[in-house]
Amino acid sequence: MSLNLSRYLSHHLSLSLLTVMTFPLLLSACGGSSSSDGKTPLLSISGTAATGMAIANADISAKCRSGTGSAKTGSDGSYQVSVPNGTLPCVLEVTNPADGKKLHAISINGSLANITPLTELLSTRLMRVDMATVFSSFDADAIAKSVTSASIKTAQGDVTTVLKGIIDTSTLADFYSTPLKPATSSNPGGGDAQDKLLDSLKAKLTGTQFTQTLTLLSKAEAIGQPLANPDATFAPTLEIQPANVRLAVGTAQSFSAAINYPKNTYYLRQPVNWKVLETDGGSIDLNGRYTAPATPGVYHVKLQRDDFPNLSVQATVTVEASSNFNFIPELKVPQKTLTLAAGARYHFSASINYAPHVFYLVEPIAWSVVEADGGSFNLPSPADFALGDIGMYYSAPLKPGVYHVKVQRTDYPDLNAVIEVTVQ
């Protein structure tokens, strides 16, 4: 899902394009219509400009293979631009009086052309550069080469994939020519379903995030697909957080994924997917938010990388009856400070309590040394087990100093204690 920019620029040098923020495609052409003098053919382009609210009283400009035109939007964002002797393709630009930002659209077949943030994303994906540059450095041949009926369909699918988990655009069949009725200053609640999508997009993506999405749409070779040519020297990693969680029936928990990225690789979204392994084990959405089932039990959430499908990890979810959540977990250690001789071996132990009706095969305690050179832990020997010793044995380092041993409950990861060890 990456794109080498230098390769991209050399391949598209004739475009002379590369910048940041613009919008949708398509214009409505009334072929064969005439000007007021009855002789000059006119290309008529119409549509609606909106961002969730109509872009009213805004300047619209059109650049076409032959001819240019301009107009102003109405109070409902509607517009109609006439281009004398105009021929397709055309690029439209609207300047929003509210914030001075420019949005764009492209028309290759004379269809209705809305100008919205969704069409800006789509146009950027089609041209793979900033649409402001496409407009200022208009190149009809480059547009005709990059924008076809097939590429529009593919690009819209890419935008839908990128926005997955933010807004669902799958119900909008055509970003460009689907009739749009936006909210207006006189009727702020009067927008249609497409207008509500634009409202949601504005609410969920900041201006910076929107610009970042445009930039990534211009760079990524593939959206939501494994890397075609992964770097053989790159070692992908994947971690699920938290790895163990305890929930009451019917409650929710958000999981997160920690991954690394190959050099010069760009992702429009984190390339991972989530799944609950048990059919009755609850549900999880695209963003990793898990909802526990109504039945207590032990379930598992699987996290898998899309770009490296062989790499996956799991989290364990223990779902319990709500009554158990009156339980207050404890973790106690005999002492918080300790002095040892260099290289000495010491037996650490901790005591914990258990929720009613909860059983563990292995005591949910983990021991670790905070400092990298602060000594090490070893499991008890068979002789220790025979004596009932299930604690952990610590070997102090040979270098004198002050070190720290950490003990943590794995069933309640936030519950831990730190013991200071002075080695003499």
CSV table of C-alpha atoms in Angstrom, one decimal, residues 246 296 318-329 353-360 409 411-412:
chain,number,residue,atom,x,y,z
A,246,ARG,CA,-11.8,-9.3,32.7
A,296,PRO,CA,-19.8,-16.0,31.3
A,318,THR,CA,-12.7,-13.6,30.8
A,319,VAL,CA,-16.4,-12.7,31.0
A,320,GLU,CA,-17.9,-13.1,34.4
A,321,ALA,CA,-21.3,-12.5,36.1
A,322,SER,CA,-21.8,-8.9,37.2
A,323,SER,CA,-21.9,-10.0,40.9
A,324,ASN,CA,-18.2,-10.7,40.8
A,325,PHE,CA,-17.4,-7.1,40.1
A,326,ASN,CA,-18.1,-6.1,43.7
A,327,PHE,CA,-14.7,-7.8,44.3
A,328,ILE,CA,-11.7,-5.6,45.2
A,329,PRO,CA,-8.5,-7.3,44.0
A,353,ASN,CA,-7.1,-12.7,46.7
A,354,TYR,CA,-9.6,-14.2,44.3
A,355,ALA,CA,-13.1,-13.3,43.1
A,356,PRO,CA,-15.9,-15.7,44.0
A,357,HIS,CA,-16.2,-18.6,41.7
A,358,VAL,CA,-13.0,-17.7,39.8
A,359,PHE,CA,-10.3,-20.3,39.4
A,360,TYR,CA,-6.9,-20.2,37.8
A,409,ARG,CA,-1.3,-9.2,38.6
A,411,ASP,CA,-5.8,-10.6,35.7
A,412,TYR,CA,-5.7,-7.0,36.9
